[in-house]
């Protein structure tokens, strides 16, 4: 057995220690404008707010919040949070990361964010802050009604990396993410890797980009009708659309991408593919094939300008996200 197998982030039953995506945290200079957009337009609920900080929940999700906004001088991705099943799994994860030389920001401890819980934070290979937590209180949530065009939950997060092969290897080795599919281009080589921690096709994807940044955050809608209603609401309100509506081949999910007031790309999606992990084999999809980018053929064509809009502004240097 190799050292990597010995240190693999699984529990005694051979299960992954990372179970799911919890939330994405954003630093924003114009806090009030972003707060209004995400609550009044995008459809999230202000679960807990304080001076210059807001925890925004998706009504259909048991997670305490899906997005945290923090007032700051500079826009950036503060943190991505993932869940674990138990506090013991959190401890095991922290011990194994530390033994592999991954820089922990702090050892596992009680969390002071809404819902409490037990967790820790560390830096990935690109300097992003990642949080792992367990025992977070379940939020009172509800079934999203037919025709209600608000997010059910945070579906996935995509990150830009100037060295994506190393970032993919980091998440595979240290967090046991599995590769679902890869997008490639005849001119650029491999450009995006879709990663999973459960049967959902991806909760994280890694894109080739010029710098470290958020590529996009995606929100699951109730169904096709609600997805289209949400897309239409954004268009009628004059929110800048980047790409969509359409349906990707990788993940088989629908997509409508928009820019929030600070230029972060956000997506409405639905019907993300659920995989049989015992039989699934990753595909290598040619990104230059229009059927790969949009099976329906309804979206505006993918081109260099559309792709560059999701490069986002660089996250400048390592940043320790505050505990509140």
Short mmCIF file of C-alpha atoms in Angstrom, two decimals:
data_model
loop_
_atom_site.label_atom_id
_atom_site.label_comp_id
_atom_site.label_asym_id
_atom_site.label_seq_id
_atom_site.Cartn_x
_atom_site.Cartn_y
_atom_site.Cartn_z
CA UNK A 1 0.00 0.00 0.00
CA UNK A 2 1.38 3.43 -0.96
CA UNK A 3 1.76 6.37 1.41
CA UNK A 4 -0.93 8.14 -0.57
CA UNK A 5 -3.35 5.23 -0.01
CA UNK A 6 -2.52 5.15 3.70
CA UNK A 7 -3.24 8.86 4.02
CA UNK A 8 -6.30 8.80 1.79
CA UNK A 9 -9.08 11.02 3.27
CA UNK A 10 -11.60 8.25 3.94
CA UNK A 11 -13.06 6.92 7.19
CA UNK A 12 -12.81 3.41 8.60
CA UNK A 13 -15.68 2.30 6.34
CA UNK A 14 -13.83 3.48 3.23
CA UNK A 15 -16.23 6.41 2.76
CA UNK A 16 -15.12 9.91 1.72
CA UNK A 17 -14.69 12.31 4.61
CA UNK A 18 -16.00 15.23 2.52
CA UNK A 19 -19.73 14.77 1.99
CA UNK A 20 -21.01 17.92 0.25
CA UNK A 21 -20.67 21.61 -0.54
CA UNK A 22 -21.94 24.02 2.14
CA UNK A 23 -21.37 27.67 1.15
CA UNK A 24 -19.24 30.19 -0.73
CA UNK A 25 -18.05 33.41 0.96
CA UNK A 26 -17.46 36.62 -0.99
CA UNK A 27 -15.74 39.89 -0.07
CA UNK A 28 -17.44 42.86 -1.76
CA UNK A 29 -16.60 46.60 -1.79
CA UNK A 30 -20.19 47.79 -2.40
CA UNK A 31 -21.84 45.67 0.26
CA UNK A 32 -25.27 47.31 0.14
CA UNK A 33 -25.59 46.89 -3.63
CA UNK A 34 -24.55 43.22 -3.46
CA UNK A 35 -26.89 42.56 -0.54
CA UNK A 36 -29.86 43.99 -2.44
CA UNK A 37 -28.98 42.03 -5.57
CA UNK A 38 -28.66 38.64 -3.87
CA UNK A 39 -31.77 39.06 -1.73
CA UNK A 40 -34.18 41.09 -3.90
CA UNK A 41 -33.12 39.84 -7.33
CA UNK A 42 -31.31 36.47 -7.08
CA UNK A 43 -33.69 35.01 -4.49
CA UNK A 44 -31.64 34.30 -1.35
CA UNK A 45 -32.90 35.02 2.17
CA UNK A 46 -30.95 37.14 4.70
CA UNK A 47 -30.76 34.58 7.48
CA UNK A 48 -28.34 36.47 9.74
CA UNK A 49 -26.90 39.94 9.25
CA UNK A 50 -24.57 42.24 11.14
CA UNK A 51 -22.64 45.39 10.36
CA UNK A 52 -20.98 44.71 7.01
CA UNK A 53 -21.62 40.98 6.95
CA UNK A 54 -24.59 38.89 5.80
CA UNK A 55 -25.34 35.17 5.74
CA UNK A 56 -27.74 34.44 2.88
CA UNK A 57 -29.70 31.18 2.75
CA UNK A 58 -31.36 29.27 -0.07
CA UNK A 59 -34.93 28.55 1.00
CA UNK A 60 -34.85 24.89 -0.02
CA UNK A 61 -31.53 24.06 1.63
CA UNK A 62 -30.87 22.71 5.14
CA UNK A 63 -27.58 24.63 5.17
CA UNK A 64 -27.55 27.69 7.43
CA UNK A 65 -26.39 29.80 4.50
CA UNK A 66 -25.25 29.38 0.91
CA UNK A 67 -23.51 32.74 0.45
CA UNK A 68 -21.75 34.96 2.94
CA UNK A 69 -21.15 38.58 1.96
CA UNK A 70 -18.45 40.60 3.75
CA UNK A 71 -17.85 44.32 3.24
CA UNK A 72 -14.23 44.84 2.19
CA UNK A 73 -12.02 47.26 0.31
CA UNK A 74 -11.24 44.67 -2.34
CA UNK A 75 -13.41 42.09 -4.07
CA UNK A 76 -12.32 38.47 -3.64
CA UNK A 77 -13.35 34.89 -2.92
CA UNK A 78 -12.96 34.58 0.86
CA UNK A 79 -13.70 30.91 1.41
CA UNK A 80 -15.33 27.70 0.14
CA UNK A 81 -16.89 25.44 2.76
CA UNK A 82 -17.49 21.68 2.57
CA UNK A 83 -19.29 19.38 4.99
CA UNK A 84 -18.16 16.22 6.76
CA UNK A 85 -20.37 13.64 8.47
CA UNK A 86 -18.89 13.73 12.00
CA UNK A 87 -16.52 15.68 14.23
CA UNK A 88 -14.25 12.63 14.22
CA UNK A 89 -14.05 12.87 10.42
CA UNK A 90 -13.11 16.55 10.75
CA UNK A 91 -10.30 15.64 13.14
CA UNK A 92 -9.08 12.86 10.87
CA UNK A 93 -9.11 15.19 7.88
CA UNK A 94 -7.13 17.86 9.73
CA UNK A 95 -4.55 15.36 10.98
CA UNK A 96 -3.99 13.88 7.54
CA UNK A 97 -3.75 17.24 5.82
CA UNK A 98 -1.22 18.44 8.39
CA UNK A 99 0.84 15.26 8.06
CA UNK A 100 0.89 15.81 4.28
CA UNK A 101 2.32 19.30 4.77
CA UNK A 102 -0.87 21.23 3.98
CA UNK A 103 -0.93 24.55 5.87
CA UNK A 104 -3.74 24.66 8.43
CA UNK A 105 -5.03 28.10 9.39
CA UNK A 106 -6.24 26.76 12.75
CA UNK A 107 -6.81 23.39 14.37
CA UNK A 108 -10.38 22.01 14.54
CA UNK A 109 -12.56 23.84 17.04
CA UNK A 110 -16.09 25.07 17.64
CA UNK A 111 -17.36 27.38 14.90
CA UNK A 112 -18.89 30.77 15.68
CA UNK A 113 -20.80 31.11 12.42
CA UNK A 114 -24.60 30.55 12.20
CA UNK A 115 -25.49 26.99 13.14
CA UNK A 116 -22.26 26.49 15.08
CA UNK A 117 -20.60 23.16 14.47
CA UNK A 118 -17.04 21.94 14.55
CA UNK A 119 -14.45 22.56 11.87
CA UNK A 120 -11.17 23.98 10.65
CA UNK A 121 -9.68 25.90 7.74
CA UNK A 122 -6.63 25.43 5.57
CA UNK A 123 -5.01 26.76 2.41
CA UNK A 124 -5.20 24.81 -0.83
CA UNK A 125 -2.26 24.82 -3.25
CA UNK A 126 -3.40 28.12 -4.81
CA UNK A 127 -3.75 29.86 -1.42
CA UNK A 128 -7.56 29.69 -1.18
CA UNK A 129 -9.14 29.29 2.21
CA UNK A 130 -11.10 26.04 2.47
CA UNK A 131 -13.28 25.08 5.44
CA UNK A 132 -14.34 21.60 6.53
CA UNK A 133 -17.09 21.30 9.16
CA UNK A 134 -19.51 18.90 10.83
CA UNK A 135 -22.31 19.06 13.41
CA UNK A 136 -23.70 22.32 11.98
CA UNK A 137 -27.32 22.77 13.03
CA UNK A 138 -29.84 22.06 10.29
CA UNK A 139 -31.68 25.15 9.15
CA UNK A 140 -35.46 25.12 8.97
CA UNK A 141 -36.11 24.96 5.25
CA UNK A 142 -39.05 24.27 2.99
CA UNK A 143 -40.04 22.72 -0.28
CA UNK A 144 -39.82 25.19 -3.13
CA UNK A 145 -43.23 25.43 -4.75
CA UNK A 146 -44.08 24.91 -8.41
CA UNK A 147 -43.36 28.08 -10.38
CA UNK A 148 -41.25 29.58 -7.56
CA UNK A 149 -38.08 30.80 -9.28
CA UNK A 150 -35.68 31.04 -6.34
CA UNK A 151 -32.66 28.81 -5.59
CA UNK A 152 -33.20 25.50 -3.86
CA UNK A 153 -29.53 25.25 -2.87
CA UNK A 154 -25.96 26.05 -3.85
CA UNK A 155 -25.18 23.49 -6.55
CA UNK A 156 -21.47 23.88 -7.26
CA UNK A 157 -18.52 26.25 -7.29
CA UNK A 158 -15.98 26.59 -10.10
CA UNK A 159 -12.54 28.10 -9.44
CA UNK A 160 -9.90 29.50 -11.79
CA UNK A 161 -6.32 28.30 -11.44
CA UNK A 162 -3.19 29.22 -13.42
CA UNK A 163 -1.90 25.72 -12.62
CA UNK A 164 -5.05 23.60 -12.83
CA UNK A 165 -3.34 20.23 -13.14
CA UNK A 166 -1.71 20.76 -9.74
CA UNK A 167 -5.00 21.97 -8.25
CA UNK A 168 -6.87 18.93 -9.55
CA UNK A 169 -4.16 16.69 -8.06
CA UNK A 170 -4.44 18.53 -4.71
CA UNK A 171 -8.18 17.94 -4.42
CA UNK A 172 -7.89 14.35 -5.60
CA UNK A 173 -5.10 13.45 -3.18
CA UNK A 174 -5.93 15.46 -0.09
CA UNK A 175 -9.74 15.56 -0.21
CA UNK A 176 -10.55 12.48 -2.31
CA UNK A 177 -12.52 14.38 -4.93
CA UNK A 178 -13.19 12.12 -7.92
CA UNK A 179 -12.92 13.24 -11.53
CA UNK A 180 -16.26 13.06 -13.38
CA UNK A 181 -15.41 14.61 -16.77
CA UNK A 182 -12.88 16.90 -18.45
CA UNK A 183 -13.33 19.57 -21.12
CA UNK A 184 -10.53 19.88 -23.65
CA UNK A 185 -9.80 22.13 -26.61
CA UNK A 186 -7.72 21.48 -29.75
CA UNK A 187 -5.97 24.83 -29.22
CA UNK A 188 -5.73 25.09 -25.40
CA UNK A 189 -5.56 21.49 -24.21
CA UNK A 190 -7.57 20.55 -21.13
CA UNK A 191 -9.52 23.55 -19.83
CA UNK A 192 -11.93 22.34 -17.09
CA UNK A 193 -12.12 19.41 -14.69
CA UNK A 194 -15.42 18.44 -12.99
CA UNK A 195 -14.93 16.96 -9.49
CA UNK A 196 -17.34 15.22 -7.11
CA UNK A 197 -17.56 14.06 -3.50
CA UNK A 198 -20.91 12.26 -3.86
CA UNK A 199 -23.03 10.97 -6.79
CA UNK A 200 -23.79 14.51 -8.02
CA UNK A 201 -21.69 15.06 -11.16
CA UNK A 202 -19.74 17.93 -9.60
CA UNK A 203 -19.78 20.15 -6.56
CA UNK A 204 -16.41 21.66 -7.57
CA UNK A 205 -14.85 22.31 -10.95
CA UNK A 206 -11.41 23.67 -11.73
CA UNK A 207 -10.91 25.87 -14.79
CA UNK A 208 -7.71 26.92 -16.50
CA UNK A 209 -7.39 30.66 -15.97
CA UNK A 210 -4.76 33.39 -15.92
CA UNK A 211 -4.94 33.88 -12.15
CA UNK A 212 -6.50 32.54 -8.95
CA UNK A 213 -10.15 33.65 -8.74
CA UNK A 214 -13.75 32.56 -8.53
CA UNK A 215 -14.97 31.37 -11.95
CA UNK A 216 -18.63 31.03 -10.96
CA UNK A 217 -21.04 29.91 -8.26
CA UNK A 218 -24.08 27.92 -9.38
CA UNK A 219 -27.51 27.66 -7.77
CA UNK A 220 -29.94 24.78 -8.26
CA UNK A 221 -33.52 25.62 -9.21
CA UNK A 222 -36.60 23.43 -8.63
CA UNK A 223 -37.02 22.38 -12.27
CA UNK A 224 -36.89 23.53 -15.88
CA UNK A 225 -39.87 25.87 -15.56
CA UNK A 226 -38.49 27.56 -12.44
CA UNK A 227 -35.04 27.77 -14.04
CA UNK A 228 -36.49 29.51 -17.10
CA UNK A 229 -38.65 31.81 -14.98
CA UNK A 230 -35.56 32.83 -12.99
CA UNK A 231 -33.61 33.38 -16.19
CA UNK A 232 -36.40 35.52 -17.57
CA UNK A 233 -36.61 37.57 -14.39
CA UNK A 234 -32.90 38.42 -14.66
CA UNK A 235 -33.24 39.34 -18.33
CA UNK A 236 -36.27 41.57 -17.74
CA UNK A 237 -34.43 43.33 -14.93
CA UNK A 238 -31.49 44.07 -17.23
CA UNK A 239 -28.97 41.91 -15.36
CA UNK A 240 -26.03 41.24 -17.68
CA UNK A 241 -26.22 37.75 -19.14
CA UNK A 242 -22.96 36.09 -20.12
CA UNK A 243 -24.16 32.81 -21.57
CA UNK A 244 -27.35 30.79 -21.86
CA UNK A 245 -29.97 29.54 -21.55
CA UNK A 246 -28.78 26.10 -22.60
CA UNK A 247 -27.85 22.60 -21.46
CA UNK A 248 -24.27 21.38 -21.01
CA UNK A 249 -23.16 17.90 -22.01
CA UNK A 250 -20.80 17.44 -19.04
CA UNK A 251 -23.20 17.08 -16.11
CA UNK A 252 -26.23 17.35 -18.42
CA UNK A 253 -27.35 20.41 -16.45
CA UNK A 254 -29.03 23.56 -17.71
CA UNK A 255 -27.21 26.89 -17.53
CA UNK A 256 -27.85 30.60 -17.50
CA UNK A 257 -24.84 32.68 -16.45
CA UNK A 258 -25.11 36.28 -15.22
CA UNK A 259 -22.82 38.87 -13.65
CA UNK A 260 -23.55 40.15 -10.16
CA UNK A 261 -22.96 43.89 -9.52
CA UNK A 262 -19.25 43.28 -8.80
CA UNK A 263 -18.63 41.15 -11.86
CA UNK A 264 -18.74 37.72 -10.24
CA UNK A 265 -20.29 35.11 -12.52
CA UNK A 266 -23.30 33.32 -11.03
CA UNK A 267 -25.49 30.66 -12.57
CA UNK A 268 -29.00 29.31 -12.42
CA UNK A 269 -29.02 25.57 -13.16
CA UNK A 270 -31.14 22.46 -12.74
CA UNK A 271 -31.09 18.71 -13.38
CA UNK A 272 -27.40 18.17 -12.64
CA UNK A 273 -26.64 14.54 -13.42
CA UNK A 274 -26.55 11.95 -10.62
CA UNK A 275 -23.92 9.28 -11.36
CA UNK A 276 -23.63 5.58 -10.63
CA UNK A 277 -20.15 5.88 -9.15
CA UNK A 278 -19.49 2.15 -9.42
CA UNK A 279 -19.80 2.17 -13.20
CA UNK A 280 -18.99 5.77 -14.19
CA UNK A 281 -15.94 6.43 -16.38
CA UNK A 282 -14.82 10.04 -16.98
CA UNK A 283 -15.26 11.49 -20.46
CA UNK A 284 -12.94 13.82 -22.34
CA UNK A 285 -15.25 16.26 -24.13
CA UNK A 286 -14.11 18.53 -26.96
CA UNK A 287 -15.08 22.03 -25.85
CA UNK A 288 -15.00 23.28 -29.45
CA UNK A 289 -17.98 21.04 -30.30
CA UNK A 290 -21.18 23.12 -30.03
CA UNK A 291 -23.08 20.01 -28.83
CA UNK A 292 -20.72 19.79 -25.85
CA UNK A 293 -21.17 23.38 -24.74
CA UNK A 294 -24.92 23.49 -25.39
CA UNK A 295 -26.95 20.43 -26.34
CA UNK A 296 -30.06 22.53 -26.99
CA UNK A 297 -28.39 25.04 -29.30
CA UNK A 298 -30.31 27.88 -27.64
CA UNK A 299 -27.43 29.74 -25.93
CA UNK A 300 -25.34 32.45 -27.51
CA UNK A 301 -22.16 30.90 -28.99
CA UNK A 302 -19.27 30.25 -26.63
CA UNK A 303 -16.32 32.38 -27.73
CA UNK A 304 -13.19 33.96 -26.29
CA UNK A 305 -15.05 37.04 -25.05
CA UNK A 306 -17.65 34.95 -23.19
CA UNK A 307 -14.91 32.78 -21.64
CA UNK A 308 -12.87 35.80 -20.49
CA UNK A 309 -15.82 37.25 -18.58
CA UNK A 310 -15.52 34.40 -16.07
CA UNK A 311 -11.77 34.93 -15.49
CA UNK A 312 -12.84 37.47 -12.85
CA UNK A 313 -10.46 39.79 -10.99
CA UNK A 314 -7.40 38.19 -9.35
CA UNK A 315 -7.55 37.19 -5.71
CA UNK A 316 -4.46 38.97 -4.46
CA UNK A 317 -2.36 36.76 -2.23
CA UNK A 318 -3.20 34.43 0.60
CA UNK A 319 -6.03 35.68 2.78
CA UNK A 320 -7.18 34.34 6.14
CA UNK A 321 -10.98 34.56 6.15
CA UNK A 322 -12.31 35.97 9.44
CA UNK A 323 -14.10 33.51 11.77
CA UNK A 324 -17.37 35.46 11.85
#
